[in-house]
XYZ file of N, CA and C in Angstrom:
756
model
N 0.834 -1.206 0.000
C 0.000 0.000 0.000
C 0.867 1.252 0.000
N 0.323 2.361 -0.499
C 1.007 3.647 -0.433
C 1.178 4.059 1.013
N 2.256 4.788 1.291
C 2.481 5.275 2.641
C 1.514 6.392 3.002
N 0.853 6.962 2.010
C -0.111 8.020 2.259
C -1.509 7.429 2.385
N -2.178 7.596 3.554
C -3.523 7.048 3.710
C -4.471 7.611 2.662
N -5.420 6.788 2.239
C -6.348 7.160 1.179
C -7.768 6.828 1.605
N -8.710 7.210 0.779
C -10.089 6.802 0.980
C -10.273 5.391 0.445
N -10.842 4.530 1.256
C -10.953 3.112 0.913
C -12.033 2.868 -0.128
N -11.786 1.878 -0.944
C -12.831 1.227 -1.733
C -12.842 -0.236 -1.293
N -13.960 -0.900 -1.506
C -14.031 -2.306 -1.123
C -12.991 -3.121 -1.873
N -12.799 -2.820 -3.145
C -11.831 -3.574 -3.942
C -10.418 -3.392 -3.409
N -10.065 -2.154 -3.023
C -8.715 -1.902 -2.503
C -8.500 -2.610 -1.175
N -9.502 -2.598 -0.320
C -9.384 -3.284 0.973
C -9.202 -4.784 0.763
N -10.044 -5.369 -0.060
C -9.943 -6.800 -0.299
C -8.616 -7.177 -0.930
N -8.139 -6.350 -1.813
C -6.846 -6.622 -2.447
C -5.726 -6.666 -1.400
N -5.748 -5.739 -0.472
C -4.703 -5.705 0.544
C -4.850 -6.855 1.542
N -6.073 -7.174 1.929
C -6.297 -8.304 2.839
C -5.829 -9.616 2.197
N -6.150 -9.784 0.938
C -5.742 -11.009 0.252
C -4.224 -11.082 0.101
N -3.604 -9.941 -0.116
C -2.141 -9.926 -0.241
C -1.464 -10.401 1.043
N -2.051 -10.072 2.179
C -1.457 -10.416 3.469
C -1.899 -11.783 3.985
N -2.849 -12.414 3.304
C -3.385 -13.677 3.788
C -2.355 -14.790 3.823
N -2.562 -15.703 4.744
C -1.651 -16.837 4.960
C -2.502 -18.104 5.031
N -2.379 -19.019 4.067
C -3.224 -20.217 4.060
C -3.120 -21.041 5.342
N -1.933 -21.116 5.923
C -1.785 -21.885 7.164
C -2.544 -21.220 8.310
N -2.444 -19.897 8.397
C -3.197 -19.166 9.411
C -4.696 -19.285 9.169
N -5.106 -19.294 7.914
C -6.523 -19.454 7.585
C -7.049 -20.804 8.052
N -6.244 -21.834 7.871
C -6.660 -23.169 8.318
C -6.810 -23.200 9.835
N -5.874 -22.577 10.532
C -5.972 -22.503 12.000
C -7.228 -21.750 12.409
N -7.520 -20.636 11.735
C -8.690 -19.827 12.081
C -9.987 -20.592 11.866
N -10.047 -21.407 10.816
C -11.265 -22.185 10.572
C -11.553 -23.129 11.730
N -10.497 -23.692 12.310
C -10.695 -24.558 13.477
C -11.053 -23.737 14.712
N -10.321 -22.653 14.918
C -10.489 -21.841 16.131
C -11.883 -21.228 16.213
N -12.403 -20.790 15.064
C -13.698 -20.134 15.042
C -14.840 -21.095 14.696
N -14.602 -22.377 14.812
C -15.656 -23.392 14.747
C -16.510 -23.261 13.485
N -15.875 -23.511 12.346
C -16.572 -23.324 11.066
C -17.112 -24.620 10.476
N -17.025 -25.704 11.221
C -17.510 -26.974 10.704
C -19.026 -27.068 10.706
N -19.583 -28.115 10.076
C -21.033 -28.294 10.020
C -21.647 -28.309 11.417
N -22.675 -27.494 11.609
C -23.377 -27.436 12.880
C -22.710 -26.585 13.938
N -21.509 -26.069 13.657
C -20.826 -25.226 14.637
C -21.238 -23.774 14.457
N -20.915 -22.933 15.440
C -21.445 -21.573 15.423
C -20.922 -20.736 14.257
N -19.734 -21.045 13.759
C -19.178 -20.305 12.630
C -19.260 -21.059 11.328
N -20.217 -21.954 11.217
C -20.306 -22.825 10.044
C -20.219 -22.037 8.740
N -19.297 -22.476 7.876
C -19.185 -21.904 6.546
C -18.380 -20.627 6.443
N -17.895 -20.085 7.563
C -17.120 -18.854 7.487
C -15.820 -19.101 6.719
N -15.372 -18.092 5.987
C -14.211 -18.209 5.111
C -13.133 -17.238 5.597
N -11.909 -17.721 5.689
C -10.807 -16.920 6.222
C -9.705 -16.751 5.186
N -9.119 -15.567 5.190
C -7.958 -15.297 4.356
C -6.661 -15.631 5.079
N -6.696 -15.570 6.405
C -5.519 -15.930 7.179
C -4.703 -14.743 7.658
N -5.383 -13.699 8.162
C -4.701 -12.565 8.790
C -4.924 -12.607 10.288
N -3.945 -12.140 11.029
C -4.132 -11.921 12.454
C -4.752 -10.548 12.657
N -5.389 -10.370 13.808
C -6.118 -9.120 14.054
C -5.234 -7.880 13.892
N -3.999 -7.857 14.430
C -3.179 -6.656 14.227
C -2.923 -6.345 12.756
N -2.871 -7.380 11.915
C -2.693 -7.129 10.484
C -3.913 -6.448 9.895
N -5.101 -6.894 10.298
C -6.321 -6.259 9.801
C -6.413 -4.825 10.286
N -6.045 -4.597 11.527
C -6.014 -3.217 12.044
C -5.004 -2.375 11.263
N -3.893 -2.988 10.896
C -2.895 -2.270 10.120
C -3.405 -1.874 8.751
N -4.194 -2.744 8.117
C -4.792 -2.395 6.831
C -5.725 -1.199 7.014
N -6.521 -1.225 8.074
C -7.418 -0.100 8.334
C -6.634 1.197 8.517
N -5.513 1.120 9.217
C -4.710 2.322 9.457
C -4.175 2.923 8.161
N -4.113 2.117 7.114
C -3.634 2.607 5.839
C -4.646 3.427 5.057
N -5.872 3.509 5.562
C -6.912 4.286 4.900
C -7.381 5.400 5.832
N -7.299 6.617 5.349
C -7.733 7.750 6.169
C -9.238 7.738 6.381
N -9.960 7.211 5.403
C -11.420 7.230 5.468
C -11.971 5.953 4.857
N -12.982 5.404 5.516
C -13.727 4.277 4.964
C -15.187 4.724 4.886
N -15.675 5.092 3.711
C -17.077 5.518 3.598
C -18.026 4.447 4.107
N -19.171 4.875 4.612
C -20.125 3.925 5.178
C -20.577 2.907 4.144
N -20.731 3.335 2.899
C -21.171 2.376 1.879
C -20.111 1.300 1.644
N -18.843 1.656 1.817
C -17.773 0.672 1.673
C -17.799 -0.300 2.847
N -17.975 0.215 4.051
C -18.091 -0.671 5.217
C -19.280 -1.612 5.056
N -20.394 -1.081 4.568
C -21.561 -1.925 4.356
C -21.313 -3.005 3.322
N -20.602 -2.657 2.253
C -20.270 -3.646 1.228
C -19.356 -4.732 1.795
N -18.390 -4.342 2.599
C -17.460 -5.318 3.178
C -18.146 -6.207 4.212
N -19.169 -5.693 4.872
C -19.916 -6.543 5.803
C -20.611 -7.699 5.087
N -20.871 -7.530 3.808
C -21.513 -8.599 3.042
C -20.497 -9.597 2.484
N -19.224 -9.352 2.706
C -18.189 -10.243 2.173
C -18.240 -11.607 2.844
N -17.926 -12.671 2.109
C -17.800 -13.979 2.744
C -16.539 -14.092 3.596
N -15.592 -13.168 3.427
C -14.317 -13.270 4.133
C -14.434 -12.644 5.525
N -14.085 -13.438 6.504
C -14.161 -13.006 7.897
C -13.366 -11.721 8.122
N -12.162 -11.674 7.592
C -11.311 -10.511 7.832
C -11.870 -9.242 7.190
N -12.612 -9.383 6.101
C -13.254 -8.215 5.493
C -14.345 -7.677 6.408
N -15.097 -8.579 7.022
C -16.135 -8.140 7.951
C -15.514 -7.547 9.221
N -14.393 -8.128 9.664
C -13.689 -7.541 10.805
C -13.201 -6.132 10.459
N -12.613 -5.977 9.292
C -12.203 -4.649 8.838
C -13.389 -3.689 8.896
N -14.534 -4.142 8.426
C -15.710 -3.275 8.370
C -16.141 -2.810 9.753
N -16.216 -3.727 10.711
C -16.677 -3.309 12.037
C -15.645 -2.440 12.733
N -14.359 -2.707 12.492
C -13.324 -1.840 13.052
C -13.407 -0.451 12.436
N -13.690 -0.404 11.142
C -13.843 0.889 10.473
C -15.052 1.645 11.010
N -16.147 0.939 11.276
C -17.327 1.593 11.829
C -17.047 2.122 13.230
N -16.340 1.340 14.036
C -15.997 1.808 15.376
C -15.104 3.045 15.309
N -14.156 3.046 14.379
C -13.294 4.219 14.221
C -14.095 5.427 13.751
N -14.988 5.213 12.796
C -15.807 6.309 12.289
C -16.698 6.874 13.387
N -17.220 5.984 14.228
C -18.053 6.462 15.334
C -17.229 7.327 16.279
N -16.032 6.881 16.580
C -15.167 7.605 17.512
C -14.823 8.996 16.997
N -14.644 9.116 15.697
C -14.199 10.377 15.102
C -15.345 11.269 14.633
N -16.563 10.743 14.598
C -17.640 11.422 13.891
C -18.341 12.505 14.689
N -19.079 13.334 13.953
C -20.015 14.277 14.548
C -21.241 13.508 15.036
N -22.139 14.203 15.701
C -23.365 13.555 16.178
C -24.155 12.951 15.029
N -24.258 13.681 13.920
C -24.995 13.177 12.758
C -24.291 11.958 12.170
N -22.986 12.023 12.045
C -22.227 10.898 11.497
C -22.314 9.673 12.409
N -22.278 9.908 13.700
C -22.388 8.780 14.639
C -23.736 8.091 14.513
N -24.776 8.860 14.359
C -26.107 8.260 14.184
C -26.135 7.416 12.919
N -25.499 7.865 11.857
C -25.459 7.095 10.614
C -24.688 5.789 10.798
N -23.586 5.847 11.530
C -22.809 4.627 11.815
C -23.650 3.650 12.631
N -24.293 4.145 13.662
C -25.136 3.313 14.522
C -26.253 2.655 13.724
N -26.914 3.429 12.880
C -28.024 2.890 12.085
C -27.542 1.801 11.127
N -26.407 2.035 10.488
C -25.871 1.017 9.586
C -25.517 -0.245 10.351
N -24.873 -0.078 11.486
C -24.463 -1.238 12.280
C -25.668 -2.088 12.669
N -26.714 -1.443 13.153
C -27.905 -2.210 13.542
C -28.579 -2.852 12.342
N -28.597 -2.134 11.229
C -29.242 -2.681 10.025
C -28.514 -3.923 9.515
N -27.210 -4.001 9.734
C -26.410 -5.131 9.253
C -25.918 -6.015 10.395
N -26.585 -5.960 11.532
C -26.075 -6.636 12.724
C -25.858 -8.134 12.506
N -26.676 -8.752 11.682
C -26.520 -10.196 11.488
C -25.291 -10.550 10.651
N -24.652 -9.539 10.068
C -23.379 -9.775 9.386
C -22.196 -9.589 10.341
N -22.467 -9.117 11.544
C -21.451 -9.067 12.608
C -21.529 -10.430 13.296
N -21.085 -11.440 12.571
C -21.553 -12.796 12.844
C -20.466 -13.749 13.330
N -19.648 -13.265 14.225
C -18.812 -14.148 15.035
C -18.429 -13.371 16.283
N -18.011 -14.084 17.306
C -17.820 -13.420 18.594
C -16.748 -12.344 18.555
N -15.700 -12.528 17.768
C -14.649 -11.513 17.724
C -15.132 -10.237 17.044
N -15.990 -10.373 16.041
C -16.540 -9.206 15.372
C -17.436 -8.416 16.326
N -18.255 -9.128 17.072
C -19.118 -8.483 18.064
C -18.286 -7.774 19.118
N -17.330 -8.496 19.680
C -16.597 -7.966 20.829
C -15.729 -6.771 20.453
N -15.294 -6.721 19.192
C -14.460 -5.611 18.736
C -15.248 -4.361 18.410
N -16.574 -4.450 18.393
C -17.347 -3.317 17.884
C -18.581 -2.960 18.690
N -19.257 -3.921 19.286
C -20.534 -3.618 19.946
C -20.411 -2.556 21.045
N -19.403 -2.628 21.930
C -19.312 -1.555 22.931
C -19.018 -0.199 22.314
N -18.219 -0.196 21.238
C -17.733 1.059 20.666
C -18.719 1.720 19.721
N -19.746 1.001 19.326
C -20.786 1.592 18.476
C -22.115 1.595 19.235
N -22.663 0.417 19.498
C -23.976 0.341 20.143
C -23.907 0.856 21.573
N -22.932 0.378 22.345
C -22.844 0.794 23.734
C -22.607 2.279 23.901
N -21.759 2.839 23.069
C -21.470 4.267 23.180
C -22.626 5.126 22.702
N -23.396 4.603 21.741
C -24.497 5.413 21.207
C -25.675 5.458 22.161
N -25.944 4.362 22.839
C -27.075 4.325 23.757
C -26.678 4.959 25.089
N -27.588 5.705 25.698
C -27.247 6.313 26.983
C -27.009 5.251 28.047
N -26.056 5.495 28.919
C -25.744 4.530 29.979
C -26.998 4.266 30.817
N -27.358 2.988 30.914
C -28.562 2.615 31.648
C -29.838 2.762 30.844
N -29.737 3.283 29.611
C -30.913 3.495 28.780
C -30.819 2.711 27.485
N -31.595 3.152 26.506
C -31.613 2.465 25.222
C -32.233 1.094 25.284
N -33.119 0.881 26.208
C -33.604 -0.487 26.433
C -34.515 -0.996 25.325
N -35.143 -0.121 24.585
C -35.956 -0.604 23.471
C -35.066 -1.298 22.442
N -33.921 -0.688 22.139
C -32.968 -1.292 21.201
C -32.391 -2.569 21.779
N -31.941 -2.504 23.019
C -31.310 -3.679 23.639
C -32.300 -4.831 23.786
N -33.541 -4.526 24.137
C -34.538 -5.589 24.286
C -34.816 -6.269 22.951
N -34.864 -5.479 21.865
C -35.086 -6.071 20.542
C -33.939 -6.991 20.165
N -32.719 -6.543 20.384
C -31.563 -7.397 20.096
C -31.561 -8.631 20.990
N -31.884 -8.450 22.257
C -31.853 -9.559 23.208
C -32.903 -10.620 22.892
N -33.988 -10.216 22.258
C -35.056 -11.159 21.917
C -34.861 -11.812 20.558
N -33.791 -11.467 19.863
C -33.571 -11.986 18.517
C -33.275 -13.483 18.533
N -33.740 -14.215 17.522
C -33.321 -15.618 17.395
C -31.874 -15.752 16.948
N -31.271 -14.654 16.545
C -29.894 -14.670 16.054
C -28.927 -14.525 17.224
N -28.046 -15.495 17.379
C -27.066 -15.491 18.466
C -26.273 -14.195 18.502
N -25.856 -13.724 17.335
C -24.939 -12.578 17.300
C -25.638 -11.289 17.697
N -26.896 -11.133 17.362
C -27.629 -9.955 17.820
C -27.782 -9.984 19.336
N -28.029 -11.152 19.895
C -28.124 -11.243 21.353
C -26.782 -10.905 22.006
N -25.705 -11.401 21.411
C -24.389 -11.104 21.979
C -24.079 -9.602 21.857
N -24.464 -8.982 20.754
C -24.275 -7.537 20.619
C -24.938 -6.805 21.786
N -26.173 -7.173 22.109
C -26.872 -6.515 23.219
C -26.072 -6.616 24.508
N -25.613 -7.823 24.817
C -24.926 -8.035 26.094
C -23.581 -7.336 26.129
N -22.792 -7.508 25.096
C -21.433 -6.967 25.106
C -21.447 -5.449 24.966
N -22.484 -4.892 24.349
C -22.586 -3.435 24.257
C -22.564 -2.784 25.623
N -23.059 -3.476 26.640
C -23.125 -2.865 27.966
C -21.757 -2.659 28.589
N -20.710 -3.200 27.977
C -19.366 -2.927 28.485
C -19.083 -1.427 28.474
N -19.593 -0.726 27.473
C -19.410 0.728 27.426
C -20.069 1.395 28.624
N -21.228 0.903 29.044
C -21.925 1.476 30.189
C -21.195 1.139 31.486
N -20.686 -0.074 31.572
C -19.907 -0.452 32.747
C -18.720 0.490 32.912
N -18.053 0.790 31.810
C -16.899 1.693 31.867
C -17.286 3.081 32.336
N -18.558 3.431 32.156
C -19.059 4.720 32.635
C -19.600 4.622 34.060
N -19.526 3.432 34.640
C -19.974 3.252 36.012
C -21.447 2.960 36.163
N -22.149 2.673 35.057
C -23.578 2.372 35.116
C -23.778 0.893 34.804
N -24.235 0.125 35.779
C -24.336 -1.330 35.652
C -25.763 -1.810 35.392
N -26.709 -0.882 35.307
C -28.117 -1.271 35.275
C -28.445 -2.174 34.097
N -28.002 -1.809 32.895
C -28.351 -2.610 31.725
C -27.673 -3.972 31.744
N -26.487 -4.045 32.317
C -25.792 -5.335 32.392
C -26.599 -6.328 33.212
N -27.031 -5.917 34.381
C -27.799 -6.836 35.234
C -29.179 -7.114 34.644
N -29.781 -6.112 34.031
C -31.098 -6.290 33.409
C -31.037 -7.328 32.297
N -30.030 -7.239 31.433
C -29.902 -8.209 30.351
C -29.438 -9.565 30.856
N -28.566 -9.579 31.840
C -28.081 -10.866 32.367
C -29.246 -11.718 32.861
N -30.208 -11.093 33.488
C -31.383 -11.859 33.947
C -32.139 -12.435 32.748
N -32.249 -11.671 31.673
C -32.941 -12.172 30.492
C -32.229 -13.377 29.878
N -30.907 -13.415 30.010
C -30.126 -14.456 29.348
C -29.852 -15.671 30.223
N -30.469 -15.744 31.386
C -30.263 -16.917 32.246
C -30.648 -18.207 31.532
N -31.655 -18.143 30.690
C -32.118 -19.345 30.006
C -31.652 -19.466 28.571
N -30.702 -18.626 28.157
C -30.239 -18.709 26.781
C -29.570 -20.066 26.536
N -29.835 -20.688 25.393
C -29.292 -22.027 25.157
C -27.843 -22.050 24.678
N -27.274 -20.890 24.321
C -25.969 -20.881 23.652
C -24.824 -20.643 24.637
N -23.813 -21.495 24.551
C -22.644 -21.351 25.412
C -21.949 -20.005 25.203
N -21.940 -19.509 23.963
C -21.312 -18.214 23.712
C -22.050 -17.075 24.407
N -23.331 -17.231 24.662
C -24.054 -16.236 25.437
C -23.781 -16.409 26.923
N -23.604 -17.638 27.368
C -23.233 -17.851 28.776
C -21.903 -17.168 29.059
N -20.953 -17.324 28.146
C -19.631 -16.714 28.327
C -19.719 -15.201 28.291
N -20.449 -14.657 27.322
C -20.555 -13.203 27.204
C -21.235 -12.602 28.428
N -22.289 -13.246 28.891
C -23.021 -12.726 30.046
C -22.167 -12.815 31.302
N -21.498 -13.940 31.488
C -20.604 -14.062 32.636
C -19.478 -13.052 32.600
N -18.961 -12.813 31.419
C -17.889 -11.819 31.245
C -18.366 -10.433 31.659
N -19.564 -10.031 31.182
C -20.073 -8.713 31.546
C -20.376 -8.626 33.042
N -20.879 -9.700 33.622
C -21.110 -9.693 35.073
C -19.793 -9.551 35.830
N -18.768 -10.217 35.353
C -17.447 -10.090 35.990
C -16.954 -8.653 35.918
N -17.127 -8.021 34.737
C -16.691 -6.630 34.594
C -17.511 -5.709 35.494
N -18.808 -5.981 35.615
C -19.642 -5.194 36.525
C -19.173 -5.367 37.970
N -18.800 -6.599 38.314
C -18.332 -6.867 39.662
C -17.042 -6.155 40.010
N -16.218 -5.869 39.015
C -15.006 -5.087 39.272
C -15.353 -3.684 39.737
N -16.481 -3.166 39.226
C -16.938 -1.832 39.602
C -17.681 -1.839 40.932
N -18.462 -2.888 41.148
C -19.324 -2.926 42.340
C -19.524 -4.378 42.750
N -18.662 -4.845 43.641
C -18.737 -6.244 44.072
C -20.055 -6.531 44.763
N -20.535 -5.581 45.556
C -21.788 -5.803 46.280
C -22.949 -5.993 45.317
N -22.968 -5.231 44.222
C -24.051 -5.375 43.240
C -23.985 -6.729 42.560
N -22.786 -7.195 42.248
C -22.651 -8.530 41.661
C -23.125 -9.593 42.640
N -22.716 -9.477 43.889
C -23.112 -10.488 44.881
C -24.625 -10.468 45.096
N -25.234 -9.299 45.009
C -26.694 -9.224 45.106
C -27.341 -9.983 43.955
N -26.827 -9.787 42.742
C -27.348 -10.519 41.584
C -27.160 -12.020 41.786
N -25.984 -12.420 42.231
C -25.717 -13.842 42.456
C -26.629 -14.412 43.534
N -26.919 -13.611 44.562
C -27.809 -14.085 45.614
C -29.191 -14.420 45.103
N -29.609 -13.728 44.045
C -30.934 -13.987 43.474
C -30.920 -15.051 42.386
N -29.804 -15.179 41.672
C -29.837 -15.981 40.457
C -28.741 -17.039 40.328
N -27.800 -17.114 41.240
C -26.684 -18.052 41.063
C -27.166 -19.474 40.839
N -28.211 -19.875 41.535
C -28.702 -21.236 41.408
C -29.316 -21.552 40.057
N -29.672 -20.522 39.301
C -30.274 -20.707 37.977
C -29.296 -20.450 36.841
N -28.120 -19.917 37.167
C -27.182 -19.540 36.106
C -26.524 -20.776 35.513
N -26.406 -20.825 34.187
C -25.599 -21.887 33.581
C -24.200 -21.870 34.201
N -23.611 -23.044 34.332
C -22.358 -23.145 35.073
C -21.249 -22.285 34.463
N -21.180 -22.247 33.130
C -20.157 -21.424 32.497
C -20.363 -19.957 32.824
N -21.587 -19.481 32.763
C -21.887 -18.095 33.094
C -21.460 -17.781 34.519
N -21.793 -18.672 35.435
C -21.446 -18.472 36.837
C -19.935 -18.415 37.029
N -19.228 -19.347 36.427
C -17.771 -19.378 36.594
C -17.111 -18.116 36.045
N -17.567 -17.644 34.918
C -17.022 -16.390 34.386
C -17.330 -15.225 35.321
N -18.560 -15.182 35.835
C -18.996 -14.044 36.654
C -18.197 -13.926 37.950
N -17.814 -15.048 38.547
C -17.176 -15.017 39.867
C -15.662 -15.090 39.801
N -15.106 -15.030 38.605
C -13.673 -15.266 38.401
C -12.791 -14.344 39.226
N -13.224 -13.106 39.470
C -12.395 -12.139 40.184
C -12.731 -12.033 41.672
N -13.669 -12.837 42.140
C -14.008 -12.816 43.559
C -12.959 -13.587 44.358
N -12.852 -13.310 45.654
C -11.931 -14.078 46.496
C -12.289 -15.567 46.481
N -11.304 -16.440 46.708
C -11.559 -17.892 46.607
C -12.728 -18.373 47.445
N -12.870 -17.838 48.664
C -13.953 -18.324 49.518
C -15.317 -17.927 48.980
N -15.400 -16.767 48.323
C -16.672 -16.356 47.740
C -16.961 -17.149 46.475
N -15.952 -17.440 45.695
C -16.163 -18.293 44.521
C -16.707 -19.645 44.958
N -16.121 -20.228 45.986
C -16.586 -21.530 46.458
C -18.017 -21.437 46.964
N -18.322 -20.341 47.650
C -19.685 -20.155 48.164
C -20.696 -20.208 47.025
N -20.416 -19.485 45.951
C -21.390 -19.434 44.860
C -21.405 -20.719 44.039
N -20.281 -21.355 43.907
C -20.269 -22.634 43.195
C -21.048 -23.700 43.957
N -21.082 -23.577 45.265
C -21.792 -24.556 46.105
C -23.253 -24.182 46.331
N -23.706 -23.079 45.775
C -25.098 -22.658 45.971
C -26.044 -23.724 45.429
N -27.148 -23.974 46.135
C -28.103 -24.988 45.656
C -28.577 -24.662 44.250
N -28.611 -25.686 43.414
C -29.067 -25.495 42.041
C -30.587 -25.439 41.995
N -31.103 -24.609 41.132
C -32.530 -24.457 40.915
C -32.857 -24.885 39.498
N -34.137 -25.127 39.215
C -34.486 -25.482 37.830
C -33.986 -24.404 36.886
N -33.419 -24.798 35.748
C -32.883 -23.803 34.812
C -33.975 -22.889 34.303
N -33.585 -21.645 34.064
C -34.524 -20.681 33.483
C -34.933 -21.145 32.097
N -36.154 -20.803 31.725
C -36.639 -21.159 30.394
C -36.338 -20.047 29.414
N -36.064 -20.445 28.191
C -35.809 -19.468 27.155
C -37.057 -18.621 26.949
N -36.855 -17.298 26.830
C -37.980 -16.385 26.713
C -38.769 -16.629 25.434
N -40.054 -16.365 25.492
C -40.884 -16.484 24.306
C -40.396 -15.523 23.243
N -40.478 -15.952 21.995
C -40.065 -15.109 20.885
C -38.595 -15.194 20.574
N -37.855 -16.041 21.289
C -36.431 -16.171 21.041
C -36.134 -17.542 20.481
């Protein structure tokens, strides 16, 4: 690429991603991101870049127009979609209020193309979480949380990391209760992760949540949530009497 950053086109981005691709790394990524039949990443296609390489490609472009990001989100190549969400997060960070609203709207409109956990985790807090007011935006979050699509549900949960960073834990606990009965292990991990981050801010609030729901939490969710607690408290919650598992909400 030229040393002078330019305005991206989808063709230029794909050309650079393909140039940097590594077939051996692509094979590893297909295993790591569970792309086999029936797995969560079934059918995903990799060029074989590591995340810092994709970030480096983005750094080579001063601007990525929204239409280009939208086009790349439709790409079959995982790294192209990662580039797109990173570009949207960067555009949101740099944009005016009007530009940020446009980024947010595009992201939500194409949310089902943010379709692996790394894509969600790299972008949901920086676009959805930052756009919604801390502790608010529940109409948007509830719609995502009720989606049959795993990735939209994960976007809702992980977006609250932005609110946690602002010291507002309300949406994290509100959504965590909704996801007690989620059938997907990736949602158990995401929810436990957000609860753990909330607990770093307010241990008492986390323990209050655990006091009400620990017995119903999927084991993975519970283990993630209590990871930073003292050993005796972790043991206390792991030994909590188990209750019948929560049922998946209607409409999900």
